[in-house]
């Protein structure tokens, strides 16, 4: 339990919780949250957890190269946090961290050092990274992303499965277009459900589509579902879903304003 104030350092723990005895780090006063600050947006983590069954709640994270990193941390929950002023990505579920959740949180101003690697939430790892890419059943719920998330708001990597993104709000102001960062969500894994989210392009010409699918590894990028999303794209040419070769999407009841392009590629409407 952290009293109000700023705690400066690069913090990490390998402590292991259990289903009945979770490890919890949280603010003593949720209305005046403690701030966990790194030393510089150019290097280090604010918090890195490598144990299972953690709860990280009602805290702020800033001034580090990476905000919150979960490495082989299963069944962990991030709730009510704010992550901002981060040099690279804000929150990363990495190295075999499955069944992780982030909810009711606010992520903005990421990629302040490297825009092309400034994702808001990163699920899994890129092919060849050396990390365990099997990051499954991640839930991202009720998260506000942007402004100034410089890369994709959410990047769902190859060899991940079962990611759920629901009831989130995307503010496209500040998406940079660097390193192909030109959509709210990039899906390269399988069996993702992207539902009931709201996205605002906000006149950012670098946002080409709301959601994109890419095949990096054969057999991945398939069976991904998009439903009930509302997109304010302020450009008739931007697609709600752009599915590149080898990928597969299913779409239902997605609405865009103004009227314009909805789907391109292998998208089945149901």
mmCIF file of C-alpha atoms in Angstrom:
data_model
loop_
_atom_site.group_PDB
_atom_site.id
_atom_site.type_symbol
_atom_site.label_atom_id
_atom_site.label_comp_id
_atom_site.label_asym_id
_atom_site.label_seq_id
_atom_site.Cartn_x
_atom_site.Cartn_y
_atom_site.Cartn_z
ATOM 1 C CA UNK A 1 0.000 0.000 0.000
ATOM 2 C CA UNK A 2 1.651 3.208 -1.180
ATOM 3 C CA UNK A 3 1.001 6.564 0.449
ATOM 4 C CA UNK A 4 0.594 9.592 -1.865
ATOM 5 C CA UNK A 5 3.877 10.787 -3.352
ATOM 6 C CA UNK A 6 6.436 10.021 -6.038
ATOM 7 C CA UNK A 7 8.495 6.824 -5.837
ATOM 8 C CA UNK A 8 11.504 7.042 -8.150
ATOM 9 C CA UNK A 9 13.438 4.034 -9.406
ATOM 10 C CA UNK A 10 13.336 0.982 -11.638
ATOM 11 C CA UNK A 11 11.148 -1.434 -9.706
ATOM 12 C CA UNK A 12 10.769 -5.185 -10.233
ATOM 13 C CA UNK A 13 9.582 -8.264 -8.391
ATOM 14 C CA UNK A 14 9.581 -12.031 -8.918
ATOM 15 C CA UNK A 15 7.179 -12.589 -6.028
ATOM 16 C CA UNK A 16 4.600 -15.317 -6.622
ATOM 17 C CA UNK A 17 0.992 -14.956 -5.588
ATOM 18 C CA UNK A 18 -1.681 -17.644 -5.595
ATOM 19 C CA UNK A 19 -5.364 -17.629 -6.613
ATOM 20 C CA UNK A 20 -6.368 -17.167 -2.967
ATOM 21 C CA UNK A 21 -3.467 -14.959 -1.909
ATOM 22 C CA UNK A 22 -2.692 -12.440 -4.631
ATOM 23 C CA UNK A 23 0.154 -9.956 -4.385
ATOM 24 C CA UNK A 24 -1.333 -6.462 -4.542
ATOM 25 C CA UNK A 25 0.388 -3.122 -5.016
ATOM 26 C CA UNK A 26 -1.957 -0.143 -4.862
ATOM 27 C CA UNK A 27 -2.399 3.430 -3.706
ATOM 28 C CA UNK A 28 -3.497 4.087 -0.165
ATOM 29 C CA UNK A 29 -5.750 6.847 -1.528
ATOM 30 C CA UNK A 30 -7.252 6.093 -4.952
ATOM 31 C CA UNK A 31 -8.243 9.759 -5.301
ATOM 32 C CA UNK A 32 -4.612 10.828 -4.812
ATOM 33 C CA UNK A 33 -2.663 7.989 -6.423
ATOM 34 C CA UNK A 34 0.989 7.352 -5.816
ATOM 35 C CA UNK A 35 3.295 7.937 -8.782
ATOM 36 C CA UNK A 36 5.911 5.352 -9.736
ATOM 37 C CA UNK A 37 8.534 7.144 -11.801
ATOM 38 C CA UNK A 38 11.566 5.842 -13.608
ATOM 39 C CA UNK A 39 14.722 7.890 -14.003
ATOM 40 C CA UNK A 40 14.297 8.747 -17.672
ATOM 41 C CA UNK A 41 12.018 8.062 -20.628
ATOM 42 C CA UNK A 42 15.177 6.903 -22.395
ATOM 43 C CA UNK A 43 15.751 3.759 -20.341
ATOM 44 C CA UNK A 44 14.489 1.242 -17.790
ATOM 45 C CA UNK A 45 11.070 0.081 -16.601
ATOM 46 C CA UNK A 46 8.786 1.763 -14.114
ATOM 47 C CA UNK A 47 7.569 -1.659 -12.937
ATOM 48 C CA UNK A 48 8.431 -5.180 -14.084
ATOM 49 C CA UNK A 49 6.648 -8.204 -12.616
ATOM 50 C CA UNK A 50 7.726 -11.796 -13.242
ATOM 51 C CA UNK A 51 5.458 -13.605 -10.772
ATOM 52 C CA UNK A 52 1.895 -14.907 -11.112
ATOM 53 C CA UNK A 53 -1.340 -13.601 -9.563
ATOM 54 C CA UNK A 54 -0.513 -9.935 -9.125
ATOM 55 C CA UNK A 55 -2.897 -6.987 -8.804
ATOM 56 C CA UNK A 56 -1.547 -3.550 -9.762
ATOM 57 C CA UNK A 57 -4.179 -0.971 -8.867
ATOM 58 C CA UNK A 58 -4.832 2.796 -8.711
ATOM 59 C CA UNK A 59 -1.276 3.925 -9.454
ATOM 60 C CA UNK A 60 0.418 6.241 -11.945
ATOM 61 C CA UNK A 61 3.477 5.211 -13.984
ATOM 62 C CA UNK A 62 5.709 7.682 -15.832
ATOM 63 C CA UNK A 63 9.212 8.754 -16.915
ATOM 64 C CA UNK A 64 10.577 5.371 -18.015
ATOM 65 C CA UNK A 65 11.396 3.737 -21.334
ATOM 66 C CA UNK A 66 8.637 1.181 -20.637
ATOM 67 C CA UNK A 67 5.767 1.524 -18.187
ATOM 68 C CA UNK A 68 4.464 -1.803 -16.869
ATOM 69 C CA UNK A 69 6.007 -5.057 -18.095
ATOM 70 C CA UNK A 70 4.596 -8.480 -17.230
ATOM 71 C CA UNK A 71 7.073 -11.267 -18.056
ATOM 72 C CA UNK A 72 5.804 -14.861 -17.619
ATOM 73 C CA UNK A 73 3.314 -13.388 -15.151
ATOM 74 C CA UNK A 74 0.066 -15.335 -15.430
ATOM 75 C CA UNK A 75 -3.375 -14.330 -14.118
ATOM 76 C CA UNK A 76 -2.310 -10.794 -13.231
ATOM 77 C CA UNK A 77 -4.611 -7.758 -13.155
ATOM 78 C CA UNK A 78 -3.841 -4.099 -13.899
ATOM 79 C CA UNK A 79 -6.709 -1.842 -12.825
ATOM 80 C CA UNK A 80 -7.294 1.896 -12.513
ATOM 81 C CA UNK A 81 -3.799 2.918 -13.584
ATOM 82 C CA UNK A 82 -2.550 5.868 -15.612
ATOM 83 C CA UNK A 83 0.542 5.375 -17.788
ATOM 84 C CA UNK A 84 2.076 8.406 -19.500
ATOM 85 C CA UNK A 85 5.335 10.124 -20.386
ATOM 86 C CA UNK A 86 6.835 6.795 -21.549
ATOM 87 C CA UNK A 87 9.660 6.534 -24.101
ATOM 88 C CA UNK A 88 8.467 3.293 -25.746
ATOM 89 C CA UNK A 89 5.364 1.160 -25.004
ATOM 90 C CA UNK A 90 3.070 1.794 -22.065
ATOM 91 C CA UNK A 91 1.980 -1.703 -20.942
ATOM 92 C CA UNK A 92 3.410 -4.986 -22.241
ATOM 93 C CA UNK A 93 2.046 -8.502 -21.652
ATOM 94 C CA UNK A 94 5.205 -10.420 -22.605
ATOM 95 C CA UNK A 95 7.137 -13.690 -22.406
ATOM 96 C CA UNK A 96 4.327 -16.186 -21.869
ATOM 97 C CA UNK A 97 2.135 -13.970 -19.660
ATOM 98 C CA UNK A 98 -1.330 -15.445 -20.157
ATOM 99 C CA UNK A 99 -4.770 -14.612 -18.783
ATOM 100 C CA UNK A 100 -3.645 -11.094 -17.958
ATOM 101 C CA UNK A 101 -6.145 -8.242 -17.672
ATOM 102 C CA UNK A 102 -6.037 -4.473 -17.839
ATOM 103 C CA UNK A 103 -9.193 -2.531 -17.071
ATOM 104 C CA UNK A 104 -10.523 0.961 -16.347
ATOM 105 C CA UNK A 105 -7.185 2.605 -17.087
ATOM 106 C CA UNK A 106 -5.796 5.571 -19.037
ATOM 107 C CA UNK A 107 -2.729 5.399 -21.304
ATOM 108 C CA UNK A 108 -1.415 8.432 -23.181
ATOM 109 C CA UNK A 109 1.794 10.123 -24.319
ATOM 110 C CA UNK A 110 3.798 7.010 -25.142
ATOM 111 C CA UNK A 111 6.627 6.747 -27.670
ATOM 112 C CA UNK A 112 8.107 10.033 -26.520
ATOM 113 C CA UNK A 113 11.600 8.728 -27.373
ATOM 114 C CA UNK A 114 10.800 6.293 -30.218
ATOM 115 C CA UNK A 115 7.450 6.919 -31.879
ATOM 116 C CA UNK A 116 7.531 3.735 -33.938
ATOM 117 C CA UNK A 117 7.714 1.618 -30.758
ATOM 118 C CA UNK A 118 5.303 3.688 -28.688
ATOM 119 C CA UNK A 119 2.362 1.268 -28.480
ATOM 120 C CA UNK A 120 -0.164 1.842 -25.731
ATOM 121 C CA UNK A 121 -0.674 -1.871 -24.988
ATOM 122 C CA UNK A 122 1.511 -4.582 -26.497
ATOM 123 C CA UNK A 123 0.347 -8.206 -26.367
ATOM 124 C CA UNK A 124 3.034 -10.821 -27.047
ATOM 125 C CA UNK A 125 6.273 -10.328 -28.937
ATOM 126 C CA UNK A 126 7.488 -10.050 -32.506
ATOM 127 C CA UNK A 127 8.796 -13.092 -34.342
ATOM 128 C CA UNK A 128 12.484 -13.608 -33.575
ATOM 129 C CA UNK A 129 12.445 -11.539 -30.388
ATOM 130 C CA UNK A 130 13.571 -14.430 -28.180
ATOM 131 C CA UNK A 131 10.614 -14.152 -25.785
ATOM 132 C CA UNK A 132 7.943 -16.815 -25.325
ATOM 133 C CA UNK A 133 5.291 -15.602 -27.764
ATOM 134 C CA UNK A 134 2.491 -17.737 -26.265
ATOM 135 C CA UNK A 135 0.584 -14.923 -24.580
ATOM 136 C CA UNK A 136 -3.040 -16.067 -24.519
ATOM 137 C CA UNK A 137 -6.448 -14.913 -23.278
ATOM 138 C CA UNK A 138 -5.469 -11.336 -22.498
ATOM 139 C CA UNK A 139 -8.408 -9.027 -21.648
ATOM 140 C CA UNK A 140 -8.259 -5.281 -22.319
ATOM 141 C CA UNK A 141 -11.437 -3.679 -21.008
ATOM 142 C CA UNK A 142 -12.553 -0.092 -20.453
ATOM 143 C CA UNK A 143 -9.192 1.491 -21.271
ATOM 144 C CA UNK A 144 -8.823 5.011 -22.682
ATOM 145 C CA UNK A 145 -5.908 5.283 -25.104
ATOM 146 C CA UNK A 146 -4.531 8.542 -26.430
ATOM 147 C CA UNK A 147 -3.941 11.268 -27.147
ATOM 148 C CA UNK A 148 -0.332 10.958 -28.248
ATOM 149 C CA UNK A 149 0.010 7.212 -28.252
ATOM 150 C CA UNK A 150 2.575 7.383 -31.039
ATOM 151 C CA UNK A 151 2.275 3.816 -32.383
ATOM 152 C CA UNK A 152 -0.784 1.543 -32.445
ATOM 153 C CA UNK A 153 -2.991 1.856 -29.409
ATOM 154 C CA UNK A 154 -3.031 -1.948 -29.139
ATOM 155 C CA UNK A 155 -0.674 -4.329 -30.957
ATOM 156 C CA UNK A 156 -1.709 -8.001 -30.806
ATOM 157 C CA UNK A 157 1.253 -10.015 -32.020
ATOM 158 C CA UNK A 158 1.631 -13.270 -33.917
ATOM 159 C CA UNK A 159 1.332 -16.540 -31.953
ATOM 160 C CA UNK A 160 -1.059 -14.962 -29.421
ATOM 161 C CA UNK A 161 -4.627 -16.207 -29.118
ATOM 162 C CA UNK A 162 -7.903 -15.232 -27.502
ATOM 163 C CA UNK A 163 -7.250 -11.556 -26.860
ATOM 164 C CA UNK A 164 -10.388 -9.569 -25.948
ATOM 165 C CA UNK A 165 -10.574 -5.797 -26.432
ATOM 166 C CA UNK A 166 -13.882 -4.306 -25.310
ATOM 167 C CA UNK A 167 -15.419 -1.012 -24.194
ATOM 168 C CA UNK A 168 -12.254 0.944 -24.934
ATOM 169 C CA UNK A 169 -11.910 4.482 -26.315
ATOM 170 C CA UNK A 170 -9.259 5.359 -28.909
ATOM 171 C CA UNK A 171 -8.139 8.950 -29.457
ATOM 172 C CA UNK A 172 -6.150 8.997 -32.692
ATOM 173 C CA UNK A 173 -4.459 12.338 -32.092
ATOM 174 C CA UNK A 174 -0.713 11.745 -32.150
ATOM 175 C CA UNK A 175 -0.548 8.379 -33.940
ATOM 176 C CA UNK A 176 2.696 8.938 -35.837
ATOM 177 C CA UNK A 177 2.639 6.634 -38.870
ATOM 178 C CA UNK A 178 6.210 5.586 -38.030
ATOM 179 C CA UNK A 179 7.115 1.881 -38.284
ATOM 180 C CA UNK A 180 3.702 1.250 -39.946
ATOM 181 C CA UNK A 181 1.795 2.715 -36.981
ATOM 182 C CA UNK A 182 -1.363 3.775 -38.805
ATOM 183 C CA UNK A 183 -4.332 2.142 -37.015
ATOM 184 C CA UNK A 184 -5.900 1.887 -33.578
ATOM 185 C CA UNK A 185 -5.406 -1.883 -33.361
ATOM 186 C CA UNK A 186 -3.083 -4.177 -35.300
ATOM 187 C CA UNK A 187 -3.993 -7.884 -35.088
ATOM 188 C CA UNK A 188 -1.488 -10.574 -36.057
ATOM 189 C CA UNK A 189 -2.702 -13.326 -33.704
ATOM 190 C CA UNK A 190 -5.722 -15.639 -33.770
ATOM 191 C CA UNK A 191 -9.181 -15.717 -32.204
ATOM 192 C CA UNK A 192 -9.239 -12.124 -31.005
ATOM 193 C CA UNK A 193 -12.542 -10.396 -30.170
ATOM 194 C CA UNK A 194 -12.620 -6.626 -30.725
ATOM 195 C CA UNK A 195 -16.034 -5.427 -29.574
ATOM 196 C CA UNK A 196 -18.013 -2.406 -28.422
ATOM 197 C CA UNK A 197 -15.124 0.030 -28.713
ATOM 198 C CA UNK A 198 -15.221 3.667 -29.848
ATOM 199 C CA UNK A 199 -12.498 5.260 -31.980
ATOM 200 C CA UNK A 200 -11.882 8.850 -33.048
ATOM 201 C CA UNK A 201 -9.523 9.606 -35.924
ATOM 202 C CA UNK A 202 -9.595 13.316 -35.026
ATOM 203 C CA UNK A 203 -8.424 14.429 -38.444
ATOM 204 C CA UNK A 204 -5.131 12.547 -38.181
ATOM 205 C CA UNK A 205 -4.276 11.765 -41.812
ATOM 206 C CA UNK A 206 -1.718 9.194 -40.651
ATOM 207 C CA UNK A 207 -4.520 6.913 -39.397
ATOM 208 C CA UNK A 208 -5.297 4.845 -42.500
ATOM 209 C CA UNK A 209 -7.714 2.334 -40.933
ATOM 210 C CA UNK A 210 -9.345 1.690 -37.592
ATOM 211 C CA UNK A 211 -8.305 -1.967 -37.397
ATOM 212 C CA UNK A 212 -5.717 -3.843 -39.452
ATOM 213 C CA UNK A 213 -4.843 -7.534 -39.740
ATOM 214 C CA UNK A 214 -1.448 -8.772 -40.900
ATOM 215 C CA UNK A 215 0.001 -12.229 -41.415
ATOM 216 C CA UNK A 216 3.557 -12.406 -40.088
ATOM 217 C CA UNK A 217 3.565 -16.185 -39.526
ATOM 218 C CA UNK A 218 1.595 -18.645 -41.673
ATOM 219 C CA UNK A 219 -1.543 -19.798 -39.874
ATOM 220 C CA UNK A 220 -1.735 -16.682 -37.729
ATOM 221 C CA UNK A 221 -3.917 -13.612 -38.180
ATOM 222 C CA UNK A 222 -7.086 -15.688 -38.593
ATOM 223 C CA UNK A 223 -10.515 -16.087 -36.981
ATOM 224 C CA UNK A 224 -10.598 -12.583 -35.519
ATOM 225 C CA UNK A 225 -13.984 -11.049 -34.728
ATOM 226 C CA UNK A 226 -14.990 -7.371 -34.761
ATOM 227 C CA UNK A 227 -18.461 -6.419 -33.533
ATOM 228 C CA UNK A 228 -20.389 -3.431 -32.238
ATOM 229 C CA UNK A 229 -17.559 -0.955 -32.719
ATOM 230 C CA UNK A 230 -18.304 2.707 -33.421
ATOM 231 C CA UNK A 231 -15.698 4.604 -35.455
ATOM 232 C CA UNK A 232 -15.542 8.331 -36.145
ATOM 233 C CA UNK A 233 -13.067 8.292 -39.013
ATOM 234 C CA UNK A 234 -13.739 11.766 -40.538
ATOM 235 C CA UNK A 235 -12.505 10.410 -43.880
ATOM 236 C CA UNK A 236 -14.580 8.253 -46.229
ATOM 237 C CA UNK A 237 -11.476 6.428 -47.511
ATOM 238 C CA UNK A 238 -10.331 5.002 -44.187
ATOM 239 C CA UNK A 239 -11.483 1.403 -43.629
ATOM 240 C CA UNK A 240 -12.983 0.064 -40.435
ATOM 241 C CA UNK A 241 -11.196 -3.265 -41.059
ATOM 242 C CA UNK A 242 -8.325 -3.820 -43.499
ATOM 243 C CA UNK A 243 -7.401 -7.513 -43.678
ATOM 244 C CA UNK A 244 -4.181 -8.152 -45.592
ATOM 245 C CA UNK A 245 -3.366 -11.355 -47.484
ATOM 246 C CA UNK A 246 -3.556 -14.538 -45.429
ATOM 247 C CA UNK A 247 -5.654 -13.062 -42.624
ATOM 248 C CA UNK A 248 -9.294 -13.648 -41.744
ATOM 249 C CA UNK A 249 -11.836 -11.371 -40.066
ATOM 250 C CA UNK A 250 -15.516 -11.630 -39.184
ATOM 251 C CA UNK A 251 -17.524 -8.423 -38.774
ATOM 252 C CA UNK A 252 -20.912 -7.579 -37.287
ATOM 253 C CA UNK A 253 -22.724 -4.319 -36.494
ATOM 254 C CA UNK A 254 -19.750 -2.022 -36.798
ATOM 255 C CA UNK A 255 -20.736 1.583 -37.519
ATOM 256 C CA UNK A 256 -18.638 4.344 -39.014
ATOM 257 C CA UNK A 257 -19.199 8.096 -39.271
ATOM 258 C CA UNK A 258 -19.217 9.570 -41.847
ATOM 259 C CA UNK A 259 -20.380 6.904 -44.272
ATOM 260 C CA UNK A 260 -17.548 5.412 -46.298
ATOM 261 C CA UNK A 261 -15.312 2.374 -46.610
ATOM 262 C CA UNK A 262 -16.072 -0.444 -44.230
ATOM 263 C CA UNK A 263 -14.048 -3.561 -45.048
ATOM 264 C CA UNK A 264 -11.317 -4.671 -47.414
ATOM 265 C CA UNK A 265 -9.681 -8.088 -47.743
ATOM 266 C CA UNK A 266 -10.947 -11.356 -46.300
ATOM 267 C CA UNK A 267 -13.757 -10.000 -44.104
ATOM 268 C CA UNK A 268 -16.969 -12.006 -43.643
ATOM 269 C CA UNK A 269 -20.001 -9.965 -42.545
ATOM 270 C CA UNK A 270 -22.516 -11.801 -40.355
#
